Short mmCIF file of C-alpha atoms in Angstrom, two decimals:
data_model
loop_
_atom_site.label_atom_id
_atom_site.label_comp_id
_atom_site.label_asym_id
_atom_site.label_seq_id
_atom_site.Cartn_x
_atom_site.Cartn_y
_atom_site.Cartn_z
CA MET A 968 -11.03 -14.25 -0.55
CA THR A 969 -8.32 -16.40 -2.22
CA ALA A 970 -5.55 -17.96 -0.18
CA VAL A 971 -2.31 -16.00 0.07
CA ARG A 972 0.43 -17.05 -2.35
CA PRO A 973 4.06 -17.09 -1.09
CA ASP A 974 4.87 -14.04 -3.11
CA GLY A 975 1.86 -12.09 -2.07
CA ALA A 976 0.56 -11.67 -5.57
CA LEU A 977 -2.87 -12.34 -7.09
CA PRO A 978 -3.18 -15.18 -9.60
CA SER A 979 -3.42 -14.16 -13.27
CA ALA A 980 -7.10 -14.94 -13.50
CA ALA A 981 -7.98 -12.31 -10.95
CA GLY A 982 -10.92 -10.93 -12.91
CA ALA A 983 -10.82 -7.21 -12.66
CA LEU A 984 -7.10 -7.17 -12.44
CA ARG A 985 -5.02 -8.87 -15.06
CA LEU A 986 -1.56 -9.93 -13.89
CA VAL A 987 1.04 -8.34 -16.25
CA GLU A 988 4.29 -8.95 -14.50
CA SER A 989 4.90 -11.06 -11.40
CA ARG A 990 6.76 -9.81 -8.38
CA THR A 991 10.20 -8.45 -9.44
CA THR A 992 12.80 -5.99 -8.32
CA GLY A 993 13.16 -4.78 -11.99
CA PRO A 994 9.81 -4.47 -13.79
CA THR A 995 9.94 -4.10 -17.58
CA THR A 996 6.28 -3.42 -18.25
CA VAL A 997 6.40 -0.16 -16.29
CA HIS A 998 9.25 2.36 -16.34
CA VAL A 999 9.95 3.07 -12.70
CA THR A 1000 13.80 3.38 -12.52
CA GLU A 1001 14.01 7.13 -12.95
CA TYR A 1002 11.05 7.70 -10.71
CA VAL A 1003 12.44 5.57 -7.89
CA GLN A 1004 15.76 7.44 -8.18
CA ALA A 1005 13.94 10.84 -7.98
CA MET A 1006 11.86 9.63 -5.02
CA SER A 1007 14.94 8.55 -3.12
CA ALA A 1008 15.48 12.20 -2.28
CA HIS A 1009 12.18 12.24 -0.49
CA CYS A 1010 12.50 8.92 1.34
CA PRO A 1011 15.76 8.05 3.14
CA TYR A 1012 14.80 4.41 3.27
CA LEU A 1013 14.09 3.87 -0.40
CA ALA A 1014 17.73 3.73 -1.78
CA PRO A 1015 18.93 1.21 0.81
CA SER A 1016 15.86 -0.90 0.09
CA VAL A 1017 16.45 -0.89 -3.63
CA GLU A 1018 20.17 -1.52 -3.18
CA GLY A 1019 19.35 -4.50 -0.95
CA GLY A 1020 16.96 -6.05 -3.42
CA LEU A 1021 14.10 -5.43 -1.05
CA THR A 1022 11.86 -3.24 -3.19
CA ASN A 1023 9.52 -5.34 -5.38
CA TRP A 1024 6.90 -4.59 -7.94
CA THR A 1025 3.86 -6.63 -9.09
CA VAL A 1026 2.19 -5.09 -12.12
CA TYR A 1027 -1.48 -5.45 -13.01
CA GLU A 1028 -3.79 -4.16 -15.77
CA ALA A 1029 -7.16 -2.76 -14.75
CA ALA A 1030 -9.60 -4.96 -16.58
CA GLY A 1031 -12.99 -4.20 -15.07
CA GLY A 1032 -15.29 -1.46 -13.74
CA VAL A 1033 -14.25 0.73 -10.87
CA PRO A 1034 -16.03 -1.27 -8.09
CA GLU A 1035 -14.53 -4.52 -9.31
CA VAL A 1036 -10.99 -3.10 -9.68
CA GLU A 1037 -11.31 -1.51 -6.20
CA GLU A 1038 -12.09 -4.94 -4.66
CA ALA A 1039 -9.27 -6.59 -6.61
CA VAL A 1040 -6.75 -3.89 -5.47
CA PHE A 1041 -7.92 -4.38 -1.94
CA GLU A 1042 -7.34 -8.11 -2.16
CA ALA A 1043 -3.92 -7.65 -3.69
CA GLY A 1044 -3.09 -5.22 -0.75
CA VAL A 1045 -4.19 -7.80 1.79
CA ARG A 1046 -1.90 -10.44 0.18
CA SER A 1047 1.03 -8.08 0.09
CA ALA A 1048 0.54 -7.03 3.66
CA GLU A 1049 0.33 -10.55 4.92
CA TRP A 1050 3.52 -11.45 3.02
CA ILE A 1051 5.29 -8.39 4.49
CA ARG A 1052 4.28 -9.49 8.00
CA THR A 1053 6.29 -12.82 7.47
CA GLN A 1054 9.45 -10.72 6.73
CA ALA A 1055 9.62 -8.74 9.92
CA ASN A 1056 12.36 -10.75 11.58
CA ARG A 1057 14.61 -11.25 8.61
CA ARG A 1058 17.86 -9.29 8.23
CA HIS A 1059 16.99 -5.72 7.03
CA GLY A 1060 13.36 -6.82 7.09
CA ALA A 1061 12.35 -3.25 7.98
CA LEU A 1062 13.37 -2.09 4.54
CA VAL A 1063 11.03 -4.53 2.66
CA CYS A 1064 8.78 -2.64 0.34
CA GLU A 1065 6.14 -4.14 -2.00
CA ASN A 1066 4.52 -2.07 -4.77
CA ILE A 1067 1.20 -2.91 -6.39
CA ALA A 1068 1.09 -1.18 -9.76
CA VAL A 1069 -2.09 -0.93 -11.72
CA ARG A 1070 -1.82 0.17 -15.32
CA GLY A 1071 -4.84 1.91 -16.82
CA ALA A 1072 -6.05 3.02 -13.39
CA GLY A 1073 -6.24 6.37 -11.69
CA ARG A 1074 -6.97 7.87 -8.29
CA GLU A 1075 -10.55 6.46 -8.14
CA VAL A 1076 -9.59 2.80 -7.81
CA LEU A 1077 -6.82 3.33 -5.19
CA ALA A 1078 -8.55 5.68 -2.80
CA TRP A 1079 -10.88 3.37 -0.89
CA PRO A 1080 -8.64 0.28 -0.90
CA HIS A 1081 -5.70 2.42 0.38
CA TRP A 1082 -7.86 3.90 3.22
CA ALA A 1083 -9.30 0.64 4.22
CA LEU A 1084 -5.95 -1.14 4.22
CA LYS A 1085 -4.17 1.64 6.11
CA ASN A 1086 -6.77 1.41 8.93
CA LEU A 1087 -6.72 -2.41 8.97
CA TYR A 1088 -2.94 -2.80 9.04
CA ALA A 1089 -1.68 0.17 11.04
CA PRO A 1090 -2.16 -1.55 14.37
CA VAL A 1091 0.20 -4.42 13.33
CA GLY A 1092 2.85 -2.09 11.91
CA VAL A 1093 2.23 -2.23 8.19
CA MET A 1094 1.89 1.04 6.29
CA PHE A 1095 0.19 1.72 2.90
CA GLY A 1096 0.92 4.57 0.59
CA LYS A 1097 -1.09 5.76 -2.42
CA PHE A 1098 0.53 7.23 -5.56
CA PRO A 1099 -2.01 7.78 -8.36
CA VAL A 1100 -1.07 8.95 -11.89
CA GLY A 1101 -1.66 12.70 -12.16
CA GLU A 1102 -1.10 13.49 -8.51
CA GLN A 1103 1.41 16.24 -7.70
CA VAL A 1104 1.95 16.89 -4.01
CA ALA A 1105 4.57 18.39 -1.79
CA ASP A 1106 6.49 16.51 0.86
CA HIS A 1107 6.76 17.70 4.49
CA ARG A 1108 9.56 20.04 3.45
CA GLY A 1109 7.51 21.66 0.75
CA ARG A 1110 9.37 19.95 -2.13
CA ILE A 1111 7.25 18.65 -5.03
CA VAL A 1112 7.14 14.94 -5.21
CA PRO A 1113 7.57 13.44 -8.68
CA GLU A 1114 4.48 12.28 -10.44
CA PRO A 1115 4.42 8.49 -10.71
CA PRO A 1116 4.50 6.84 -14.11
CA VAL A 1117 1.86 4.38 -13.07
CA SER A 1118 -0.74 4.27 -10.27
CA PHE A 1119 0.40 2.12 -7.47
CA LEU A 1120 0.10 1.34 -3.81
CA VAL A 1121 3.19 0.83 -1.60
CA VAL A 1122 3.22 -1.57 1.28
CA ARG A 1123 5.99 -1.34 3.87
CA PHE A 1124 6.68 -1.59 7.57
CA VAL A 1125 5.75 1.40 9.75
CA VAL A 1126 8.49 3.71 10.78
CA ARG A 1127 7.15 4.58 14.27
CA ALA A 1128 9.50 7.55 14.68
CA ARG A 1129 8.44 9.23 11.44
CA ASP A 1130 5.12 8.03 10.09
CA PRO A 1131 2.91 9.64 12.82
CA LEU A 1132 4.25 13.00 11.64
CA PHE A 1133 2.82 12.47 8.21
CA LEU A 1134 -0.73 11.63 9.58
CA SER A 1135 -1.62 15.01 11.06
CA ARG A 1136 -4.98 14.99 9.19
CA THR A 1137 -5.87 11.62 10.83
CA PRO A 1138 -4.75 11.91 14.49
CA ASP A 1139 -6.37 8.69 15.54
CA LEU A 1140 -4.47 6.75 12.95
CA ALA A 1141 -1.29 8.60 13.86
CA ASP A 1142 -1.69 7.52 17.50
CA THR A 1143 -2.26 3.99 16.37
CA VAL A 1144 0.88 4.05 14.26
CA ALA A 1145 3.03 5.40 17.01
CA VAL A 1146 2.44 2.28 19.15
CA ALA A 1147 2.04 -0.30 16.28
CA ALA A 1148 3.22 -3.78 17.04
CA ASP A 1149 2.42 -7.04 15.26
CA ASP A 1150 0.96 -9.50 17.86
CA GLY A 1151 0.02 -12.01 15.06
CA ARG A 1152 -3.58 -11.09 15.07
CA ASP A 1153 -6.06 -11.57 12.27
CA VAL A 1154 -6.56 -7.83 11.24
CA PHE A 1155 -10.16 -8.52 10.33
CA GLY A 1156 -11.01 -10.12 13.69
CA GLN A 1157 -14.71 -10.85 13.65
CA ARG A 1158 -15.27 -8.31 10.89
CA SER A 1159 -16.50 -9.27 7.43
CA ARG A 1160 -13.84 -9.74 4.73
CA GLU A 1161 -16.22 -8.91 1.98
CA TRP A 1162 -15.08 -5.74 0.20
CA LYS A 1163 -18.63 -4.07 0.35
CA ASP A 1164 -18.63 -4.49 4.04
CA VAL A 1165 -14.95 -3.40 4.48
CA LYS A 1166 -15.62 -0.27 2.42
CA LEU A 1167 -18.64 0.61 4.51
CA TRP A 1168 -16.39 0.15 7.68
CA ALA A 1169 -13.75 2.36 6.08
CA ARG A 1170 -16.30 5.08 5.33
CA GLU A 1171 -17.24 5.11 9.02
CA ARG A 1172 -13.64 5.70 9.99
CA LEU A 1173 -13.28 8.88 7.87
CA PRO A 1174 -12.29 11.81 10.06
CA LYS A 1175 -15.15 13.94 11.20
CA ARG A 1176 -15.13 17.44 9.77
CA PRO A 1177 -15.82 20.29 12.18
#
């Protein structure tokens, strides 16, 4: 796994992901302004984050098969999460939000990286969200959430008072989020950092169906 860059982004020669636009608050290669404005009605923290220049986008193009893109998305998520952890003590750090956009990708390349990353980083207070193109869901009030213009992962700090409420389908994860605190640990511990091993570990953490 490549060393973390200061901006949390992957280098342009990332193989299965081609870097299209480096970390920016105003991406020009994906049209997200109207989407972000619409999403502000569903997330009370989004507008203050945007107004404070704390919402950033890094844009990639899927340039490989699904397994290779999955791995590259996972690695991009690790880099963003590790960068986010360095921002915890800055003024308004709780509003920092990093978005990993992947043009030309759908739900299939986000699902496993999202699940693995969420389980790895929940204990240290970093939350991952998944927003694939074509997905239309309702929020906790029953309002339809706007469909994103590009598939992306969002990386932000856990809101312990709210996030456990959104994890009713994964009660173990909800319990973890409720007491999340960053003690500086390596989230991998003694676990393998290879994607094939991480994905297997993530599969084992799927909620058991009755």
